[in-house]
CSV table of C-alpha atoms in Angstrom, one decimal:
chain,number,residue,atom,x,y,z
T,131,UNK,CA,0.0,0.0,0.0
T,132,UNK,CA,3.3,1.9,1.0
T,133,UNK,CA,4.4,1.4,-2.6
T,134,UNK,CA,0.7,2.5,-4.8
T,135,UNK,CA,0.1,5.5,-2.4
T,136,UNK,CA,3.5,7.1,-3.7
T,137,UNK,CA,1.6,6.3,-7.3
T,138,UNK,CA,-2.0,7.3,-6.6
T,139,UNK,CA,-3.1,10.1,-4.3
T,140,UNK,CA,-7.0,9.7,-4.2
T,141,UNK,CA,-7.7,8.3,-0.4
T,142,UNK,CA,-11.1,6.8,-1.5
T,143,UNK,CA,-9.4,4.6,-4.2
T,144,UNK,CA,-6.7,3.7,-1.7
T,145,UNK,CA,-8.9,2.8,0.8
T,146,UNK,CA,-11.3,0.6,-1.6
T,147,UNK,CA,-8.1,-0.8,-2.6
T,148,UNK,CA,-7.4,-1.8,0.8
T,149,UNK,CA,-10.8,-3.1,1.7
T,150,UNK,CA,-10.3,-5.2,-1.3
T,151,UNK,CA,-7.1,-6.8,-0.4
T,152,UNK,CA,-8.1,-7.7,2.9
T,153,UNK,CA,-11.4,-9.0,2.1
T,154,UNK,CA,-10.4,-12.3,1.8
T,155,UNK,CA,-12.1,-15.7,-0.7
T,156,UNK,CA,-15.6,-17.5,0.2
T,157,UNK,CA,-14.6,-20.8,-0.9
T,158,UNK,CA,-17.6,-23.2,-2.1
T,159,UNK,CA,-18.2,-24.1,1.3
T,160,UNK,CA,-19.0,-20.7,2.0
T,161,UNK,CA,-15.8,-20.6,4.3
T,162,UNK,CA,-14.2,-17.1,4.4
T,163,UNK,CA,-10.3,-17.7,3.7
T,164,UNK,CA,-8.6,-14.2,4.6
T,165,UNK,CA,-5.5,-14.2,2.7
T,166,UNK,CA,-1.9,-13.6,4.0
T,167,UNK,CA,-0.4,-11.2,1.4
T,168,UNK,CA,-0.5,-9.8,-2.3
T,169,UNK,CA,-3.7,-9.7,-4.3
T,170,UNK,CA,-6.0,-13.4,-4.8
T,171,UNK,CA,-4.9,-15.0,-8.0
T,172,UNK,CA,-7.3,-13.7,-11.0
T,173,UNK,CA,-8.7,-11.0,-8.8
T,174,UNK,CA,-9.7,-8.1,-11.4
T,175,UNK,CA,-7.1,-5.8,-9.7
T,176,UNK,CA,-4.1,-8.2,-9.7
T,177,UNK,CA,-3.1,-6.4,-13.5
T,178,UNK,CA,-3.0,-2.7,-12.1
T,179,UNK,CA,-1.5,-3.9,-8.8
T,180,UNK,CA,1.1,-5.5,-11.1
T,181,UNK,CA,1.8,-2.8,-13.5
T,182,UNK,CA,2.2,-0.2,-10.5
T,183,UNK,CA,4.3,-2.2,-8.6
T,184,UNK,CA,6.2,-3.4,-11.5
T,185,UNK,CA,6.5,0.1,-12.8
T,186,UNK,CA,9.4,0.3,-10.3
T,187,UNK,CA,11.3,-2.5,-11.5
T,188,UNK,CA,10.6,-1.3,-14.9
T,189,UNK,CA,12.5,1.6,-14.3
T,190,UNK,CA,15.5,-0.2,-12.1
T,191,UNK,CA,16.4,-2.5,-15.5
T,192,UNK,CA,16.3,0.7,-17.9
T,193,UNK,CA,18.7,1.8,-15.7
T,194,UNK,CA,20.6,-1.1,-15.1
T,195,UNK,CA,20.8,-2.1,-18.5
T,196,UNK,CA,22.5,1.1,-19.7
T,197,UNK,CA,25.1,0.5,-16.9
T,198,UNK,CA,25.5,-2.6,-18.0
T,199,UNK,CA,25.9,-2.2,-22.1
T,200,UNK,CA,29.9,-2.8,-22.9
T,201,UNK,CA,31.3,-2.8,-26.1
T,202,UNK,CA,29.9,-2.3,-29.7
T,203,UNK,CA,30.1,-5.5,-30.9
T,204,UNK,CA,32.4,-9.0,-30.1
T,205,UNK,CA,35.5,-9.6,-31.0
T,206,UNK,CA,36.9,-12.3,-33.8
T,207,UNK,CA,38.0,-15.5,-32.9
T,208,UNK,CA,41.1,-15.7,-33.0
T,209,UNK,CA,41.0,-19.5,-34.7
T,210,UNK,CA,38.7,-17.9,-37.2
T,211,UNK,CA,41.3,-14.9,-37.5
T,212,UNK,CA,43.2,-17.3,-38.7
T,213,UNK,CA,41.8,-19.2,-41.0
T,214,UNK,CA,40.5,-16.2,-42.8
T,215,UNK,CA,44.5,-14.6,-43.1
T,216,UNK,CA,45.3,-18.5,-44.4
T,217,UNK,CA,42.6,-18.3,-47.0
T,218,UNK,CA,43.8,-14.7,-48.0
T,219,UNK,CA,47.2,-15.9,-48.8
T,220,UNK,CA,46.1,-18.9,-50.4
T,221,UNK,CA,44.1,-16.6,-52.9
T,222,UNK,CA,47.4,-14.4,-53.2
T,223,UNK,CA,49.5,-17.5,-53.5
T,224,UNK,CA,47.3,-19.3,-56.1
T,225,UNK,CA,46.8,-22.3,-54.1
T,226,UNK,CA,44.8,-24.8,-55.5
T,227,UNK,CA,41.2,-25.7,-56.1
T,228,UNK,CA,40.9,-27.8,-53.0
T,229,UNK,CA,43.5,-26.2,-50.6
T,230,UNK,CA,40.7,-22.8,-51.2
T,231,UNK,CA,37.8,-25.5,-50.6
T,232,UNK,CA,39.6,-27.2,-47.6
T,233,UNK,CA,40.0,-23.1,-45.9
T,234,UNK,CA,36.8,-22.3,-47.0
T,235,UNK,CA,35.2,-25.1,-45.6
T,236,UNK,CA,37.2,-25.0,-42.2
T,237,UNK,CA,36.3,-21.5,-42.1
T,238,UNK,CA,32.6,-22.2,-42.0
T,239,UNK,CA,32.5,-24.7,-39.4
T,240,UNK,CA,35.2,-22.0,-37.2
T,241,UNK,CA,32.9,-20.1,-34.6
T,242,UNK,CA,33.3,-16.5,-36.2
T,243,UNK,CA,33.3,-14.5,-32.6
T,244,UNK,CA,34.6,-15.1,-29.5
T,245,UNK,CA,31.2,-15.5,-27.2
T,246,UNK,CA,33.6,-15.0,-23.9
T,247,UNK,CA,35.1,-11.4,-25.1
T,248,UNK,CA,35.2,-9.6,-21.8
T,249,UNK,CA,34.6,-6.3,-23.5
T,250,UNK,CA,31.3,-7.3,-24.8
T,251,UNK,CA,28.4,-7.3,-22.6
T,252,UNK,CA,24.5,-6.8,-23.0
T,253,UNK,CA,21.5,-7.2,-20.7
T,254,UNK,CA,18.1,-7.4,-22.1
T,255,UNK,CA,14.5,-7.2,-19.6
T,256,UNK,CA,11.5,-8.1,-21.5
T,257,UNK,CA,8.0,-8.0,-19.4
T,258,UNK,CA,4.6,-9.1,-20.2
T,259,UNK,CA,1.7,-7.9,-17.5
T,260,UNK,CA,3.5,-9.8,-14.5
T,261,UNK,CA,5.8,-11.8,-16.1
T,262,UNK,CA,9.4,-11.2,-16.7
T,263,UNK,CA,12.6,-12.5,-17.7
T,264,UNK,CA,15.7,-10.9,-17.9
T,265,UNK,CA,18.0,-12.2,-20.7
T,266,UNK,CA,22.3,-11.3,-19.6
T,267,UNK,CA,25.5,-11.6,-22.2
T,268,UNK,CA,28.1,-11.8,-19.2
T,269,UNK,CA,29.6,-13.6,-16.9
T,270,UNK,CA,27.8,-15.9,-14.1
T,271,UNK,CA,28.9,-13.9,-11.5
T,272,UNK,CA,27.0,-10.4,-13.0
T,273,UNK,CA,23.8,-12.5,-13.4
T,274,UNK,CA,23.9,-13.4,-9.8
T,275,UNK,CA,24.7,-10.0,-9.3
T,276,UNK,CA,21.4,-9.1,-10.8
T,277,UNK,CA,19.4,-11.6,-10.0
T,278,UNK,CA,20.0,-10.9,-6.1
T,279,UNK,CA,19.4,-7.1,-6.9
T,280,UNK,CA,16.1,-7.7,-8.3
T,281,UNK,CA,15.3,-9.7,-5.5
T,282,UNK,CA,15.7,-7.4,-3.0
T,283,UNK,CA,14.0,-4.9,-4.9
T,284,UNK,CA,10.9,-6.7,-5.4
């Protein structure tokens, strides 16, 4: 309530708001089940609550994720570095038919970038109503680091 009363400011929606989360589920029994916290699953207000709440965290990984942001793009390989200066001099040279085939062929099946380039990172959030997922091009370590920062914040 903390949280939506820095969002809303109208004290008869706040107050219908809380009436509503402690209001508790009949159950088909007719039992009254008052619940312990956060809003009943599928209650008409669980998308706003979401989106205000989540509004915060919104904000946290736009920020985050322009901290995060390294480099412009990864560098070579340097296996594939090398296959690609061999197949240059082999064209220079005037290698044979099959010697160009054998580099060209080695050079496909060479990884073109080096996936664990330390000056290359990138951190992607994507969110859909309440659900999130948070996508990280870096090492173990920073995804831990972020993970338990999220955590704390929600």
């Amino acid at each position: 309530m903390e949280k939506i009363s820095k969002q809303i400011g109208d004290p008869r929606y706040l107050e219908l708001l809380s009436k509503f989360l402690n209001a508790g589920i009949k159950t088909s029994e007719r039992s009254l089940i008052k619940p312990d916290l956060g809003t009943p699953q599928g209650g008409i207000l669980s998308p706003i609550l979401a989106n205000i709440i989540l509004h915060e965290l919104d904000s946290y990984m736009d920020k985050t994720e322009l901290k995060f942001r390294k480099g412009v793009t990864r560098k070579q390989h340097p296996a594939y570095s090398k296959i690609k200066h061999l197949r240059k001099k082999a064209i220079l040279s005037r290698a044979s038919i099959s010697e160009l085939k054998y580099l060209l062929k080695q050079q496909f099946q060479t990884t073109m970038v080096d996936y664990r380039d330390p000056n290359f990172r990138r951190l992607m959030y994507i969110r859909y109503a309440d659900d999130f997922i948070i996508l990280i091009e870096g090492t173990v370590n920073e995804a831990h680091m972020i993970k338990n920062n999220v955590k704390e914040l929600l």
